[in-house]
Short mmCIF file of C-alpha atoms in Angstrom, two decimals:
data_model
loop_
_atom_site.label_atom_id
_atom_site.label_comp_id
_atom_site.label_asym_id
_atom_site.label_seq_id
_atom_site.Cartn_x
_atom_site.Cartn_y
_atom_site.Cartn_z
CA ALA H 1 -13.37 26.72 20.89
CA PHE H 2 -15.66 26.95 18.11
CA PHE H 3 -16.37 31.00 17.64
CA ILE H 4 -12.30 31.13 17.79
CA THR H 5 -12.10 28.57 14.66
CA TYR H 6 -14.44 30.06 13.06
CA ALA H 7 -13.50 34.37 13.39
CA ILE H 8 -9.77 33.14 12.25
CA ASP H 9 -10.97 30.90 9.36
CA ASN H 10 -13.58 33.81 7.56
CA GLY H 11 -11.67 36.68 8.52
CA ALA H 12 -9.83 36.61 5.72
CA ARG H 13 -12.88 36.61 3.65
CA ALA H 14 -15.60 39.17 6.04
CA ALA H 15 -13.19 41.41 7.44
CA PRO H 16 -10.72 44.20 5.78
CA SER H 17 -7.72 44.16 5.06
CA MET H 18 -5.72 44.86 8.88
CA ARG H 19 -7.69 42.32 10.38
CA ARG H 20 -7.39 40.26 7.44
CA SER H 21 -3.63 39.75 7.32
CA ILE H 22 -4.24 39.47 11.69
CA ALA H 23 -6.58 36.51 10.92
CA LYS H 24 -3.47 34.82 8.58
CA ARG H 25 -0.60 35.35 11.31
CA LEU H 26 -3.08 33.83 13.75
CA ALA H 27 -4.39 30.58 11.94
CA PRO H 28 -1.08 28.51 12.52
CA TRP H 29 -1.86 29.14 15.92
CA GLU H 30 -5.80 28.11 15.35
CA CYS H 31 -5.17 24.61 17.85
CA LEU H 32 -3.63 26.23 20.32
CA LEU H 33 -5.97 29.14 20.58
CA GLN H 34 -9.37 26.85 20.87
CA ALA H 35 -7.65 24.77 23.87
CA TYR H 36 -5.79 27.64 25.98
CA ILE H 37 -9.52 29.78 25.39
CA ALA H 38 -11.50 26.11 26.16
CA SER H 39 -9.27 25.62 28.71
CA LEU H 40 -8.87 28.96 30.70
CA VAL H 41 -13.24 29.05 30.61
CA ALA H 42 -13.12 25.67 31.79
CA SER H 43 -10.46 26.59 35.35
CA LEU H 44 -11.99 28.88 35.25
CA CYS H 45 -16.05 27.94 36.31
CA GLN H 46 -13.72 25.20 38.00
CA ALA H 47 -12.22 27.64 40.50
CA TYR H 48 -15.73 30.52 40.73
CA TRP H 49 -19.08 27.87 39.69
CA ASN H 50 -18.02 24.39 41.02
CA ASN H 51 -14.91 22.95 41.78
CA THR H 52 -15.88 19.18 40.70
CA ILE H 53 -15.49 20.68 37.00
CA ASN H 54 -12.62 18.56 35.13
CA PRO H 55 -10.77 21.45 33.05
CA THR H 56 -9.35 18.64 31.09
CA LYS H 57 -12.32 16.89 29.59
CA VAL H 58 -14.01 20.09 29.66
CA THR H 59 -11.70 21.41 27.08
CA LEU H 60 -11.34 18.04 25.47
CA GLY H 61 -14.85 18.24 24.52
CA ALA H 62 -14.16 21.58 22.81
CA ILE H 63 -11.52 20.76 20.59
CA ALA H 64 -12.68 17.09 19.26
CA VAL H 65 -12.96 18.17 16.06
CA PRO H 66 -9.53 19.45 15.40
CA LEU H 67 -7.78 16.34 17.08
CA PRO H 68 -5.17 14.69 14.46
CA GLY H 69 -6.53 10.94 14.86
CA TYR H 70 -7.89 11.39 11.54
CA ALA H 71 -4.54 12.62 9.54
CA ILE H 72 -2.24 10.34 12.49
CA SER H 73 -4.49 7.43 11.35
CA VAL H 74 -3.92 7.90 7.52
CA GLY H 75 0.07 8.55 8.01
CA VAL H 76 -0.23 4.96 9.77
CA ILE H 77 -1.80 4.05 6.53
CA GLU H 78 -0.14 5.17 3.85
CA LEU H 79 3.32 3.65 5.52
CA ALA H 80 1.53 0.18 5.93
CA ALA H 81 1.44 1.22 2.05
CA ASP H 82 5.08 1.73 1.89
CA ASN H 83 4.08 5.51 1.17
CA ILE H 84 6.77 6.51 3.18
CA THR H 85 6.88 10.59 2.52
CA GLY H 86 3.02 11.37 2.69
CA GLY H 87 2.67 8.61 5.83
CA PHE H 88 5.76 10.68 7.79
CA SER H 89 4.16 13.80 6.48
CA HIS H 90 0.89 12.97 8.00
CA ILE H 91 1.78 12.05 11.27
CA VAL H 92 4.18 14.67 11.72
CA LYS H 93 1.50 17.22 10.87
CA GLY H 94 -1.16 15.00 13.58
CA LEU H 95 1.44 14.65 16.31
CA LEU H 96 2.49 19.55 16.00
CA THR H 97 -1.49 19.13 15.76
CA LEU H 98 -1.41 17.72 19.30
CA LEU H 99 1.81 19.78 20.23
CA LEU H 100 -0.39 22.78 20.14
CA LEU H 101 -3.82 21.72 21.14
CA VAL H 102 -2.04 20.19 24.32
CA VAL H 103 0.78 23.78 24.69
CA GLY H 104 -2.69 25.41 24.78
CA ALA H 105 -4.72 23.34 27.25
CA ALA H 106 -1.75 23.68 29.44
CA LEU H 107 -1.28 27.00 29.25
CA GLY H 108 -5.08 27.86 29.84
CA ILE H 109 -5.02 25.61 32.75
CA ALA H 110 -2.45 27.41 34.20
CA THR H 111 -3.51 30.82 33.84
CA GLY H 112 -6.55 30.03 35.39
CA ASN H 113 -5.40 29.11 38.50
CA ALA H 114 -3.61 32.18 39.30
CA ILE H 115 -5.89 33.67 38.36
CA SER H 116 -7.49 32.28 41.20
CA GLU H 117 -6.90 28.37 42.73
CA PRO H 118 -9.81 26.03 42.94
CA ALA H 119 -10.71 24.70 46.33
CA PRO H 120 -9.25 21.13 47.14
CA LEU H 121 -11.67 18.17 45.97
CA ASP H 122 -13.37 16.74 49.19
CA ASN H 123 -13.04 12.82 49.13
CA VAL H 124 -15.84 11.75 46.95
CA PRO H 125 -16.45 8.05 45.30
CA PRO H 126 -16.42 8.68 41.76
CA TYR H 127 -19.87 8.65 40.08
CA PHE H 128 -20.18 6.59 37.15
CA LEU H 129 -22.99 7.38 34.44
CA SER H 130 -25.20 4.49 33.10
CA ASP H 131 -24.36 2.99 29.58
CA LEU H 132 -27.86 4.25 28.23
CA TRP H 133 -26.83 7.42 28.59
CA GLN H 134 -25.32 7.06 25.40
CA ILE H 135 -28.60 6.75 23.58
CA LEU H 136 -28.95 10.54 24.20
CA TRP H 137 -25.42 11.79 23.91
CA LEU H 138 -24.28 9.74 20.67
CA PRO H 139 -26.49 11.24 17.83
CA LEU H 140 -26.42 14.29 19.31
CA LEU H 141 -22.28 13.55 18.94
CA CYS H 142 -22.75 12.02 15.34
CA VAL H 143 -25.20 15.28 14.54
CA GLY H 144 -22.29 17.50 15.74
CA LEU H 145 -19.19 15.51 13.57
CA ALA H 146 -21.83 15.49 10.51
CA VAL H 147 -21.93 19.18 10.20
CA ALA H 148 -18.68 20.21 11.83
CA LEU H 149 -17.03 18.25 8.54
CA GLN H 150 -19.71 20.13 6.14
CA ASN H 151 -21.76 17.14 5.03
CA SER H 152 -24.32 17.99 2.73
CA PRO H 153 -27.55 17.50 3.24
CA ARG H 154 -28.08 14.91 0.77
CA ASP H 155 -25.15 13.12 2.37
CA PHE H 156 -26.66 14.29 5.82
CA PRO H 157 -28.71 11.51 7.31
CA TRP H 158 -26.75 9.00 5.62
CA SER H 159 -23.78 9.81 7.48
CA VAL H 160 -25.24 9.92 10.84
CA LEU H 161 -26.72 6.47 10.65
CA CYS H 162 -23.45 5.45 9.17
CA GLN H 163 -21.45 6.92 12.41
CA GLY H 164 -24.44 5.22 14.46
CA PHE H 165 -23.43 1.88 12.56
CA THR H 166 -20.25 2.01 13.57
CA TYR H 167 -19.76 3.41 16.55
CA ALA H 168 -22.84 0.69 17.83
CA VAL H 169 -20.74 -2.02 15.84
CA SER H 170 -16.55 -1.09 17.71
CA TYR H 171 -18.56 -1.13 21.16
CA GLY H 172 -20.97 -4.35 20.64
CA GLY H 173 -17.62 -6.33 19.22
CA ALA H 174 -14.96 -5.06 22.62
CA ALA H 175 -18.22 -6.18 25.06
CA TRP H 176 -18.46 -9.51 23.17
CA VAL H 177 -14.78 -9.91 23.70
CA PRO H 178 -13.90 -9.44 27.30
CA GLY H 179 -10.34 -8.91 27.79
CA ARG H 180 -9.90 -7.30 24.42
CA PRO H 181 -11.22 -3.79 24.31
CA ASN H 182 -8.77 -2.86 20.81
CA ILE H 183 -10.48 -5.76 19.26
CA GLY H 184 -13.90 -3.45 19.56
CA TYR H 185 -11.78 -1.35 17.22
CA PHE H 186 -11.03 -3.49 14.08
CA PHE H 187 -14.59 -4.94 14.13
CA GLY H 188 -16.02 -0.64 14.00
CA GLY H 189 -13.46 0.30 11.23
CA ALA H 190 -14.37 -2.84 9.20
CA ALA H 191 -18.34 -1.69 9.54
CA LEU H 192 -17.03 0.93 8.29
CA SER H 193 -15.21 0.62 5.08
CA ILE H 194 -18.67 -1.88 4.23
CA ALA H 195 -21.64 -0.23 4.87
CA SER H 196 -19.66 2.97 3.49
CA SER H 197 -18.80 1.13 0.27
CA VAL H 198 -22.15 -0.70 -0.22
CA TRP H 199 -23.65 3.43 0.56
CA GLY H 200 -21.68 4.37 -2.03
CA ASN H 201 -21.85 1.64 -4.66
CA ILE H 202 -25.68 2.02 -4.81
CA VAL H 203 -25.77 5.84 -5.38
CA ARG H 204 -22.48 5.35 -7.73
CA ARG H 205 -20.53 8.34 -5.35
CA SER H 206 -17.58 8.13 -3.45
CA PRO H 207 -17.59 6.45 -0.10
CA LEU H 208 -15.92 9.67 1.16
CA PRO H 209 -18.92 11.51 2.75
CA LEU H 210 -19.49 8.76 4.78
CA ALA H 211 -15.81 7.00 5.66
CA ILE H 212 -14.40 10.50 6.83
CA PRO H 213 -16.61 10.95 9.75
CA SER H 214 -16.97 7.79 10.68
CA PHE H 215 -13.67 7.78 11.04
CA VAL H 216 -13.56 10.69 12.99
CA LEU H 217 -15.58 9.42 15.55
CA SER H 218 -13.92 5.68 16.06
CA ILE H 219 -10.18 7.29 16.10
CA SER H 220 -10.50 10.86 17.51
CA GLY H 221 -7.04 11.05 18.56
CA SER H 222 -8.75 12.31 22.44
CA ILE H 223 -6.33 9.36 23.57
CA GLY H 224 -2.95 11.19 22.46
CA PHE H 225 -4.35 14.63 24.28
CA ARG H 226 -4.65 13.26 27.50
CA GLY H 227 -1.59 11.39 27.45
CA MET H 228 1.15 14.66 26.35
CA LEU H 229 -0.95 16.10 28.30
CA ASN H 230 0.21 13.70 31.73
CA ILE H 231 3.42 13.52 30.24
CA SER H 232 3.53 17.35 31.27
CA GLU H 233 2.27 17.73 34.57
CA GLY H 234 4.91 14.71 35.48
CA ASN H 235 2.81 11.67 35.08
CA THR H 236 5.48 9.71 32.39
CA SER H 237 4.36 6.31 32.99
CA LEU H 238 0.26 6.88 31.99
CA GLY H 239 0.52 9.38 29.87
CA GLY H 240 2.88 7.64 27.54
CA GLU H 241 1.26 4.61 27.85
CA GLN H 242 -1.88 6.21 26.55
CA PHE H 243 -0.33 8.46 24.12
CA TRP H 244 1.39 4.78 22.45
CA GLN H 245 -2.04 3.42 22.67
CA MET H 246 -3.38 5.65 19.72
CA PHE H 247 -1.23 4.05 17.63
CA VAL H 248 -2.47 1.06 18.32
CA VAL H 249 -5.79 2.14 17.94
CA ALA H 250 -5.42 3.36 14.59
CA GLY H 251 -3.03 -0.30 13.68
CA VAL H 252 -6.01 -2.42 14.65
CA THR H 253 -8.34 0.19 13.13
CA MET H 254 -6.96 0.10 9.62
CA ALA H 255 -6.73 -3.86 10.02
CA GLY H 256 -10.34 -3.60 9.71
CA LEU H 257 -10.69 -1.28 6.85
CA VAL H 258 -8.72 -3.80 5.52
CA ALA H 259 -10.80 -6.49 6.26
CA GLY H 260 -13.76 -4.37 5.24
CA ASN H 261 -12.66 -3.73 1.52
CA PHE H 262 -11.84 -7.31 1.10
CA VAL H 263 -15.53 -8.15 2.10
CA VAL H 264 -17.16 -4.90 0.09
CA ARG H 265 -15.05 -3.27 -2.83
CA PRO H 266 -15.75 0.92 -3.53
CA THR H 267 -16.14 1.05 -7.49
CA ASN H 268 -16.11 4.93 -7.33
CA ALA H 269 -13.92 5.25 -4.82
#
């Protein structure tokens, strides 16, 4: 999925005129192609290699960067600030991106199953990894987001630290209030706002280089993607609940951002 994106984004600069024209025509369908290739490869791996592979989860990991959680959350924030036009524009753009990703994933899984349908899974109880594994994968995720969102070398370590701090506060907040998992997003949003604003005030620069990767980490849009994919597979009850949860997460995180902004105001926004 990453190489598909890279080829389309850079085709207009590095390719001859004919390929440049093809790259420009493929650009609007970039998200669909990413999801299609990722889900197709995952489905074929499930069929020919290991039938315990979950194509949906593999696809979700492959398309983590283009997931539109950030755009939808910005839209919710702008609607709350009475910017109706900008808010609806961001939300519609995010939902269209989400729709393209879901269609691409559904087509890729269907193509893979048409080529070779995987064997039925045995009745094996699910195995859950220990929370200690987060110590391993969280730094990798933070570094990957900083690279994907093109943080400059001088901002890179601070961006990774801010992401880790935001996630730790969000996770700790959810564990601190049992039965209220969404409260963790509030604490995470507040931590994100405070940490990025303190850093921006110290270095006298905009806090956005730290705020945007941490925001994407907090609200990736993966819940909405899984919801729409479940709806497309006929599981409307679970899918609708997950899709609505995406907006709940955006709203709660927005409240945390506002609260954090009252604690520490950025002077170079």
